[in-house]
Tab-separated table of C-alpha atoms in Angstrom:
chain	number	residue	atom	x	y	z
A	1241	MET	CA	-16.359	18.178	-2.846
A	1242	LYS	CA	-15.412	14.562	-3.411
A	1243	ASN	CA	-12.040	13.003	-2.632
A	1244	ILE	CA	-11.688	9.775	-4.592
A	1245	SER	CA	-8.818	7.298	-4.843
A	1246	ILE	CA	-8.491	4.878	-7.751
A	1247	MET	CA	-5.819	2.197	-8.075
A	1248	ILE	CA	-4.874	1.243	-11.627
A	1249	LYS	CA	-2.909	-1.843	-12.707
A	1250	PRO	CA	-1.724	-0.806	-16.198
A	1251	ALA	CA	0.487	-3.893	-16.569
A	1252	SER	CA	-1.885	-6.232	-14.716
A	1253	SER	CA	0.122	-8.936	-12.902
A	1254	LEU	CA	3.132	-8.739	-15.243
A	1255	CYS	CA	6.395	-8.324	-13.369
A	1256	ASN	CA	10.151	-8.456	-13.933
A	1257	LEU	CA	10.732	-9.892	-10.443
A	1258	ARG	CA	9.916	-13.302	-9.039
A	1259	CYS	CA	9.323	-12.416	-5.394
A	1260	ARG	CA	8.824	-15.516	-3.305
A	1261	TYR	CA	5.957	-13.985	-1.290
A	1262	CYS	CA	4.033	-12.011	-3.982
A	1263	PHE	CA	0.412	-11.714	-2.861
A	1264	TYR	CA	-0.831	-10.600	-6.285
A	1265	ALA	CA	0.647	-13.647	-8.013
A	1266	ASP	CA	-1.248	-15.716	-5.455
A	1267	ILE	CA	-4.493	-13.887	-6.280
A	1268	THR	CA	-4.136	-14.100	-10.045
A	1269	ASN	CA	-3.452	-17.839	-9.834
A	1270	LEU	CA	-7.037	-18.128	-8.559
A	1271	ARG	CA	-8.575	-16.228	-11.513
A	1272	GLN	CA	-9.601	-17.484	-14.920
A	1273	VAL	CA	-7.431	-14.748	-16.475
A	1274	ARG	CA	-4.097	-14.439	-14.682
A	1275	SER	CA	-2.942	-11.360	-16.603
A	1276	TYR	CA	-4.796	-8.831	-18.727
A	1277	GLY	CA	-1.564	-7.610	-20.308
A	1278	ILE	CA	-0.768	-3.937	-20.866
A	1279	MET	CA	-3.609	-1.429	-20.760
A	1280	SER	CA	-4.363	-0.146	-24.264
A	1281	ARG	CA	-4.670	3.517	-25.181
A	1282	GLU	CA	-8.317	2.986	-26.072
A	1283	THR	CA	-9.054	1.491	-22.637
A	1284	THR	CA	-7.104	4.273	-20.904
A	1285	GLU	CA	-9.028	6.969	-22.754
A	1286	LYS	CA	-12.413	5.359	-22.072
A	1287	ILE	CA	-11.651	4.886	-18.372
A	1288	LEU	CA	-10.564	8.504	-17.979
A	1289	GLU	CA	-13.622	9.698	-19.885
A	1290	ASN	CA	-15.912	7.847	-17.469
A	1291	ILE	CA	-13.988	9.053	-14.434
A	1292	ARG	CA	-13.981	12.650	-15.617
A	1293	SER	CA	-17.752	12.636	-16.216
A	1294	GLY	CA	-18.257	11.766	-12.543
A	1295	LEU	CA	-16.189	14.658	-11.204
A	1296	GLN	CA	-17.167	18.230	-10.463
A	1297	ARG	CA	-15.240	21.450	-9.897
A	1298	ARG	CA	-12.945	21.379	-6.850
A	1299	ASP	CA	-13.136	17.574	-6.505
A	1300	GLN	CA	-9.900	15.723	-5.747
A	1301	ILE	CA	-8.826	12.483	-7.367
A	1302	ASN	CA	-5.845	10.326	-6.472
A	1303	PHE	CA	-4.487	7.917	-9.068
A	1304	ALA	CA	-2.260	5.161	-7.704
A	1305	PHE	CA	-0.507	2.849	-10.174
A	1306	GLN	CA	0.360	-0.611	-8.927
A	1307	GLY	CA	0.883	-4.130	-10.233
A	1308	GLY	CA	2.518	-6.520	-10.790
A	1309	GLU	CA	5.091	-3.983	-11.870
A	1310	PRO	CA	3.299	-0.897	-13.260
A	1311	ALA	CA	6.461	0.526	-14.877
A	1312	LEU	CA	6.255	-2.309	-17.422
A	1313	ALA	CA	3.404	-0.366	-19.068
A	1314	GLY	CA	6.172	1.950	-20.296
A	1315	LEU	CA	6.886	5.622	-19.779
A	1316	ASP	CA	4.809	6.551	-22.855
A	1317	PHE	CA	1.722	5.124	-21.133
A	1318	TYR	CA	2.177	7.577	-18.250
A	1319	ARG	CA	2.972	10.494	-20.534
A	1320	HIS	CA	-0.264	9.843	-22.424
A	1321	PHE	CA	-2.246	9.386	-19.189
A	1322	VAL	CA	-0.995	12.650	-17.686
A	1323	LYS	CA	-1.543	14.535	-20.958
A	1324	LEU	CA	-5.192	13.429	-21.035
A	1325	VAL	CA	-5.743	14.478	-17.415
A	1326	GLU	CA	-4.086	17.861	-18.035
A	1327	GLY	CA	-7.007	18.599	-20.371
A	1328	TRP	CA	-9.471	18.443	-17.481
A	1329	ASP	CA	-10.949	21.398	-15.594
A	1330	LYS	CA	-8.038	22.932	-13.692
A	1331	SER	CA	-10.088	23.216	-10.509
A	1332	ILE	CA	-10.005	19.417	-10.145
A	1333	LYS	CA	-7.021	18.501	-7.991
A	1334	VAL	CA	-5.144	15.442	-9.239
A	1335	ASN	CA	-2.503	13.477	-7.316
A	1336	TYR	CA	-0.353	10.644	-8.663
A	1337	ALA	CA	1.382	7.745	-6.932
A	1338	LEU	CA	3.409	4.854	-8.324
A	1339	GLN	CA	4.384	1.681	-6.482
A	1340	THR	CA	7.412	0.140	-8.178
A	1341	ASN	CA	10.241	-2.306	-7.635
A	1342	GLY	CA	12.545	0.358	-9.102
A	1343	LEU	CA	14.272	-1.777	-11.723
A	1344	SER	CA	12.949	0.291	-14.645
A	1345	LEU	CA	13.751	3.700	-13.176
A	1346	ASP	CA	16.330	5.718	-15.101
A	1347	GLU	CA	17.036	9.408	-15.774
A	1348	GLN	CA	14.001	9.780	-18.046
A	1349	TRP	CA	11.659	8.087	-15.621
A	1350	CYS	CA	12.884	10.103	-12.637
A	1351	GLY	CA	12.661	13.381	-14.552
A	1352	PHE	CA	9.051	12.592	-15.476
A	1353	LEU	CA	8.093	11.520	-11.939
A	1354	ALA	CA	9.595	14.671	-10.442
A	1355	ARG	CA	8.043	16.968	-13.039
A	1356	HIS	CA	4.550	15.618	-12.441
A	1357	HIS	CA	4.903	15.268	-8.664
A	1358	PHE	CA	4.418	11.518	-8.420
A	1359	LEU	CA	4.749	10.038	-4.938
A	1360	VAL	CA	6.742	6.843	-5.447
A	1361	GLY	CA	6.452	3.824	-3.186
A	1362	ILE	CA	9.688	1.910	-3.719
A	1363	SER	CA	9.640	-1.763	-2.722
A	1364	LEU	CA	12.751	-2.389	-0.636
A	1365	ASP	CA	13.056	-4.886	2.184
A	1366	ILE	CA	15.663	-2.682	3.957
A	1367	LEU	CA	18.039	-5.462	5.052
A	1368	PRO	CA	20.102	-6.604	2.032
A	1369	ALA	CA	20.035	-10.286	3.014
A	1370	CYS	CA	16.242	-10.352	3.481
A	1371	HIS	CA	15.667	-8.426	0.269
A	1372	ASP	CA	17.975	-10.519	-1.917
A	1373	GLU	CA	16.685	-13.808	-0.564
A	1374	ALA	CA	13.058	-13.028	-1.461
A	1375	ARG	CA	13.092	-10.379	-4.207
A	1376	LYS	CA	14.898	-11.996	-7.128
A	1377	ASP	CA	14.889	-11.037	-10.798
A	1378	GLU	CA	14.027	-13.357	-13.694
A	1379	LYS	CA	17.577	-14.774	-13.599
A	1380	GLY	CA	17.320	-15.621	-9.921
A	1381	GLN	CA	19.612	-12.778	-8.842
A	1382	GLY	CA	19.041	-10.568	-5.811
A	1383	THR	CA	18.076	-6.958	-6.530
A	1384	TYR	CA	18.917	-4.947	-3.403
A	1385	GLN	CA	21.718	-2.875	-4.926
A	1386	ARG	CA	19.752	-2.130	-8.086
A	1387	VAL	CA	16.844	-0.843	-6.003
A	1388	MET	CA	19.163	1.277	-3.866
A	1389	ASP	CA	20.632	2.751	-7.050
A	1390	ALA	CA	17.080	3.695	-8.082
A	1391	VAL	CA	16.509	5.297	-4.671
A	1392	ARG	CA	19.617	7.471	-5.016
A	1393	LEU	CA	18.618	8.431	-8.569
A	1394	MET	CA	15.200	9.551	-7.317
A	1395	GLU	CA	16.883	11.592	-4.607
A	1396	GLN	CA	19.077	13.306	-7.212
A	1397	HIS	CA	15.986	14.263	-9.213
A	1398	GLY	CA	13.936	15.364	-6.203
A	1399	VAL	CA	11.343	12.603	-6.539
A	1400	GLU	CA	9.287	12.230	-3.384
A	1401	TYR	CA	9.319	8.609	-2.244
A	1402	ASN	CA	8.596	6.294	0.637
A	1403	VAL	CA	9.981	2.848	1.328
A	1404	LEU	CA	7.624	-0.140	1.238
A	1405	CYS	CA	9.094	-3.056	3.168
A	1406	THR	CA	7.397	-6.441	3.189
A	1407	LEU	CA	7.542	-7.615	6.787
A	1408	THR	CA	8.265	-11.324	6.573
A	1409	ARG	CA	8.654	-13.787	9.415
A	1410	GLU	CA	12.432	-13.605	8.971
A	1411	ALA	CA	12.659	-9.805	8.779
A	1412	ALA	CA	10.508	-9.473	11.914
A	1413	LYS	CA	13.366	-11.024	13.913
A	1414	TYR	CA	15.535	-7.930	13.415
A	1415	PRO	CA	13.676	-4.742	14.479
A	1416	GLN	CA	16.752	-2.996	15.913
A	1417	LYS	CA	18.852	-3.912	12.895
A	1418	ILE	CA	16.120	-2.621	10.582
A	1419	TRP	CA	15.866	0.640	12.541
A	1420	LYS	CA	19.636	1.145	12.305
A	1421	ALA	CA	19.429	0.600	8.543
A	1422	ILE	CA	16.554	3.088	8.254
A	1423	THR	CA	18.543	5.758	10.062
A	1424	LYS	CA	21.778	4.952	8.214
A	1425	GLN	CA	20.070	5.255	4.812
A	1426	ASP	CA	18.121	8.283	6.133
A	1427	PHE	CA	14.741	6.972	5.030
A	1428	LYS	CA	12.096	9.473	6.129
A	1429	TRP	CA	8.927	7.520	5.290
A	1430	VAL	CA	8.604	3.764	5.760
A	1431	GLN	CA	5.638	1.427	5.506
A	1432	PHE	CA	5.857	-2.182	6.655
A	1433	THR	CA	3.427	-4.414	4.788
A	1434	PRO	CA	2.666	-7.665	6.622
A	1435	CYS	CA	3.612	-10.656	4.495
A	1436	LEU	CA	0.446	-12.641	3.901
A	1437	GLY	CA	-0.143	-16.335	3.614
A	1438	GLU	CA	-1.877	-17.762	0.561
A	1439	LEU	CA	-5.493	-16.675	0.219
A	1440	ALA	CA	-6.835	-20.185	-0.363
A	1441	GLY	CA	-4.014	-22.166	1.218
A	1442	GLU	CA	-3.981	-23.940	4.554
A	1443	GLU	CA	-0.301	-24.891	4.497
A	1444	ASP	CA	2.188	-22.886	6.525
A	1445	ASN	CA	4.029	-20.261	4.515
A	1446	SER	CA	7.547	-19.715	5.838
A	1447	TYR	CA	7.450	-16.042	4.780
A	1448	ALA	CA	4.022	-15.179	6.194
A	1449	LEU	CA	3.861	-13.194	9.413
A	1450	THR	CA	2.150	-14.381	12.598
A	1451	PRO	CA	0.509	-12.137	15.228
A	1452	GLN	CA	3.368	-12.970	17.587
A	1453	ASP	CA	5.922	-11.900	14.973
A	1454	PHE	CA	3.977	-8.697	14.345
A	1455	ALA	CA	3.761	-7.769	18.024
A	1456	SER	CA	7.377	-8.573	18.825
A	1457	PHE	CA	8.640	-6.596	15.842
A	1458	TYR	CA	6.551	-3.483	16.423
A	1459	ILE	CA	7.096	-3.374	20.185
A	1460	GLN	CA	10.869	-3.312	19.701
A	1461	LEU	CA	10.732	-1.003	16.676
A	1462	PHE	CA	8.462	1.392	18.574
A	1463	SER	CA	11.013	1.641	21.389
A	1464	CYS	CA	13.688	2.648	18.854
A	1465	TRP	CA	11.303	5.055	17.123
A	1466	LEU	CA	10.218	6.630	20.419
A	1467	ASP	CA	13.795	7.234	21.579
A	1468	ASP	CA	14.528	9.161	18.393
A	1469	PHE	CA	11.149	10.945	18.520
A	1470	HIS	CA	11.924	12.322	21.980
A	1471	LYS	CA	15.299	13.514	20.657
A	1472	GLY	CA	13.489	15.503	17.943
A	1473	ALA	CA	14.369	13.080	15.132
A	1474	TYR	CA	11.030	12.172	13.558
A	1475	ARG	CA	10.667	9.447	10.964
A	1476	SER	CA	7.319	8.361	9.600
A	1477	ILE	CA	6.381	4.740	10.268
A	1478	LYS	CA	2.971	4.359	8.673
A	1479	LEU	CA	1.316	2.149	11.273
A	1480	ILE	CA	2.360	4.537	14.054
A	1481	ASP	CA	1.129	7.527	12.053
A	1482	ASP	CA	-2.171	5.768	11.321
A	1483	ILE	CA	-2.826	5.021	14.997
A	1484	VAL	CA	-1.893	8.551	16.088
A	1485	ASN	CA	-4.165	10.095	13.445
A	1486	TYR	CA	-7.015	7.866	14.522
A	1487	LEU	CA	-6.512	8.664	18.204
A	1488	ALA	CA	-6.208	12.400	17.535
A	1489	TYR	CA	-8.879	12.945	14.911
A	1490	GLN	CA	-10.798	9.632	14.505
A	1491	ILE	CA	-9.688	9.671	10.860
A	1492	PRO	CA	-8.877	6.221	9.387
A	1493	THR	CA	-5.803	6.864	7.236
A	1494	SER	CA	-5.486	3.226	6.223
A	1495	CYS	CA	-8.175	0.813	5.179
A	1496	GLY	CA	-9.252	-1.569	7.934
A	1497	ILE	CA	-7.604	0.227	10.846
A	1498	ASN	CA	-11.002	0.599	12.532
A	1499	GLY	CA	-12.261	-2.782	11.347
A	1500	LYS	CA	-14.113	-1.281	8.404
A	1501	CYS	CA	-13.334	-1.804	4.727
A	1502	GLN	CA	-13.164	1.521	2.927
A	1503	PRO	CA	-14.848	1.536	-0.514
A	1504	GLN	CA	-12.140	1.107	-3.138
A	1505	LEU	CA	-11.888	0.899	-6.910
A	1506	ILE	CA	-9.091	-1.324	-8.247
A	1507	VAL	CA	-8.853	-1.197	-12.046
A	1508	GLU	CA	-7.225	-4.023	-13.973
A	1509	ALA	CA	-5.567	-3.497	-17.364
A	1510	ASP	CA	-8.717	-4.388	-19.331
A	1511	GLY	CA	-10.853	-1.954	-17.304
A	1512	SER	CA	-12.268	-4.595	-14.933
A	1513	VAL	CA	-12.988	-3.147	-11.489
A	1514	PHE	CA	-12.668	-4.872	-8.104
A	1515	PRO	CA	-13.432	-3.648	-4.553
A	1516	CYS	CA	-10.051	-4.419	-2.955
A	1517	ASP	CA	-6.484	-5.092	-4.045
A	1518	PHE	CA	-6.491	-8.232	-1.883
A	1519	TYR	CA	-9.650	-9.551	-3.549
A	1520	CYS	CA	-9.212	-9.004	-7.306
A	1521	LEU	CA	-10.999	-12.307	-7.837
A	1522	ASP	CA	-13.627	-13.290	-10.391
A	1523	GLU	CA	-16.350	-13.628	-7.750
A	1524	TYR	CA	-15.852	-10.017	-6.604
A	1525	LEU	CA	-15.811	-8.395	-10.055
A	1526	LEU	CA	-17.850	-5.161	-9.896
A	1527	GLY	CA	-17.942	-4.260	-13.583
A	1528	ASN	CA	-15.799	-2.472	-16.135
A	1529	PHE	CA	-14.771	1.182	-16.327
A	1530	ARG	CA	-14.961	1.051	-20.117
A	1531	GLU	CA	-18.737	0.835	-19.874
A	1532	GLN	CA	-19.784	2.000	-16.415
A	1533	SER	CA	-19.705	5.318	-14.604
A	1534	LEU	CA	-17.639	6.325	-11.600
A	1535	GLU	CA	-20.764	6.721	-9.480
A	1536	GLU	CA	-22.163	3.307	-10.406
A	1537	LEU	CA	-18.916	1.466	-9.710
A	1538	PHE	CA	-18.329	3.288	-6.437
A	1539	LEU	CA	-21.807	2.320	-5.187
A	1540	LEU	CA	-21.153	-1.289	-6.208
A	1541	SER	CA	-17.916	-1.211	-4.184
A	1542	VAL	CA	-19.791	0.092	-1.142
A	1543	LYS	CA	-22.250	-2.830	-1.423
A	1544	SER	CA	-19.690	-5.505	-2.284
A	1545	GLU	CA	-19.932	-8.840	-0.473
A	1546	MET	CA	-16.179	-8.614	0.055
A	1547	ARG	CA	-16.884	-6.110	2.840
A	1548	SER	CA	-18.733	-8.718	4.930
A	1549	ARG	CA	-16.700	-10.355	7.679
A	1550	GLU	CA	-16.871	-12.666	10.651
A	1551	ARG	CA	-15.604	-11.176	13.872
A	1552	SER	CA	-13.335	-13.220	16.081
A	1553	PRO	CA	-14.842	-14.029	19.500
A	1554	ILE	CA	-11.775	-12.546	21.214
A	1555	CYS	CA	-12.654	-9.112	19.777
A	1556	GLU	CA	-15.820	-8.890	21.896
A	1557	LYS	CA	-13.925	-8.504	25.181
A	1558	CYS	CA	-10.988	-6.530	23.792
A	1559	PRO	CA	-10.480	-3.016	25.255
A	1560	TYR	CA	-9.540	-1.799	21.761
A	1561	GLU	CA	-12.624	-3.206	20.035
A	1562	LYS	CA	-14.085	0.192	19.113
A	1563	MET	CA	-10.772	1.492	17.865
A	1564	CYS	CA	-9.556	-1.616	16.026
A	1565	GLY	CA	-12.706	-3.546	15.186
A	1566	GLY	CA	-10.742	-6.636	14.253
A	1567	GLY	CA	-8.589	-4.868	11.701
A	1568	CYS	CA	-8.172	-5.605	8.010
A	1569	LYS	CA	-10.119	-8.685	6.901
A	1570	ARG	CA	-7.247	-10.017	4.762
A	1571	MET	CA	-4.638	-9.568	7.523
A	1572	GLN	CA	-6.584	-11.261	10.305
A	1573	LYS	CA	-4.475	-14.388	10.756
A	1574	GLU	CA	-1.132	-12.616	10.180
A	1575	VAL	CA	-1.654	-9.540	12.390
A	1576	TYR	CA	-4.735	-9.782	14.540
A	1577	CYS	CA	-6.432	-12.882	15.862
A	1578	GLY	CA	-4.164	-15.593	14.567
A	1579	VAL	CA	-5.201	-19.212	14.583
A	1580	GLY	CA	-6.268	-21.139	17.645
A	1581	ASP	CA	-4.296	-19.615	20.509
A	1582	GLY	CA	-6.547	-16.622	21.269
A	1583	SER	CA	-3.747	-14.075	20.944
A	1584	CYS	CA	-3.811	-10.856	18.917
A	1585	GLY	CA	-0.715	-9.114	17.605
A	1586	MET	CA	-2.350	-5.697	17.467
A	1587	ARG	CA	-3.636	-5.974	21.040
A	1588	SER	CA	-0.169	-6.900	22.307
A	1589	PHE	CA	1.333	-3.925	20.505
A	1590	LEU	CA	-1.331	-1.520	21.787
A	1591	ASP	CA	-0.985	-2.848	25.339
A	1592	TYR	CA	2.662	-1.805	25.139
A	1593	SER	CA	2.430	1.461	23.212
A	1594	LEU	CA	-1.003	3.032	23.659
A	1595	GLY	CA	-0.090	5.359	26.542
A	1596	GLU	CA	2.732	6.976	24.570
A	1597	LEU	CA	0.662	7.049	21.375
A	1598	GLN	CA	-2.168	8.843	23.202
A	1599	ARG	CA	0.265	11.456	24.515
A	1600	ILE	CA	1.611	11.980	21.001
A	1601	ALA	CA	-1.945	12.242	19.644
A	1602	GLU	CA	-2.769	14.868	22.273
A	1603	MET	CA	0.309	16.856	21.195
A	1604	ALA	CA	-0.930	16.648	17.606
A	1605	ARG	CA	-4.389	17.952	18.604
A	1606	ARG	CA	-2.880	20.909	20.435
A	1607	ARG	CA	-0.839	21.869	17.386
């Protein structure tokens, strides 16, 4: 049985927000074609035909839609996509996920997402001031309240969702305040995505995280999380879950957590396929799903040059080297080894938290 995940960008880099720290806008600025527009029905049908031919009975496939803003492809795109997949062998298990800024979500959207069991990742920077300063619409207006309205609408319709918060340098100053907001809004599942500097830029980005920011934030957030955990109030923080799962079962539940790039297939709106969402660049193009098979493209992803990396010298003497392996290649200077001072944000966090995390992992194994 195969378990395959495919990320699709049906609206390419198109977006109805102008986020000041958007990593995909940074990537597409480095390509010959910045946006491939909206995925056509013909392309959708050909991609699904080539994916389906590579699956067997009892395989599992996970479709994640991302962007840009994937909702700009329109609800009819998703209706057509799901209808095509519903014609497949029923023994093939299919899961859907959608990462969205929430601005397009209405009653029709939420009804559809609930009916077809989409897991929605809603982009919300938790603190209103941080969100509105960075996540502005095309008119330059903040969007926090509009996103919160979308969250409440999803709750009314029973849509399963998690909160995706971009952890900027500014937001990292307020771990306790962020935890209070999480508990006040009763968010059950939260993922903090480190804000990245420009891929090809050397200049300092005022939004981009540093390893020191990362460590300080997570050490203080972990203390808040642990207090509630011991009181029986569990909330999922993805990094904590990922480390516990790795300690308990040696299962990497996020790419790069053990220093290894997991093979990925990222599909742009014209069918072009890339090996990583952080490296959808012309030089890493694998091929096109309109013409190539699932097996061929997956093998090309496994062999991609993007997976090569240079290890930092400080990793060689690190007690967490086997567990961490230097982390995600793209997040090195923001989370791990930094620049010049020999410090590592992940090591600082693990120095503080590993004992408790190991005890929690042991509890998980016993269960």
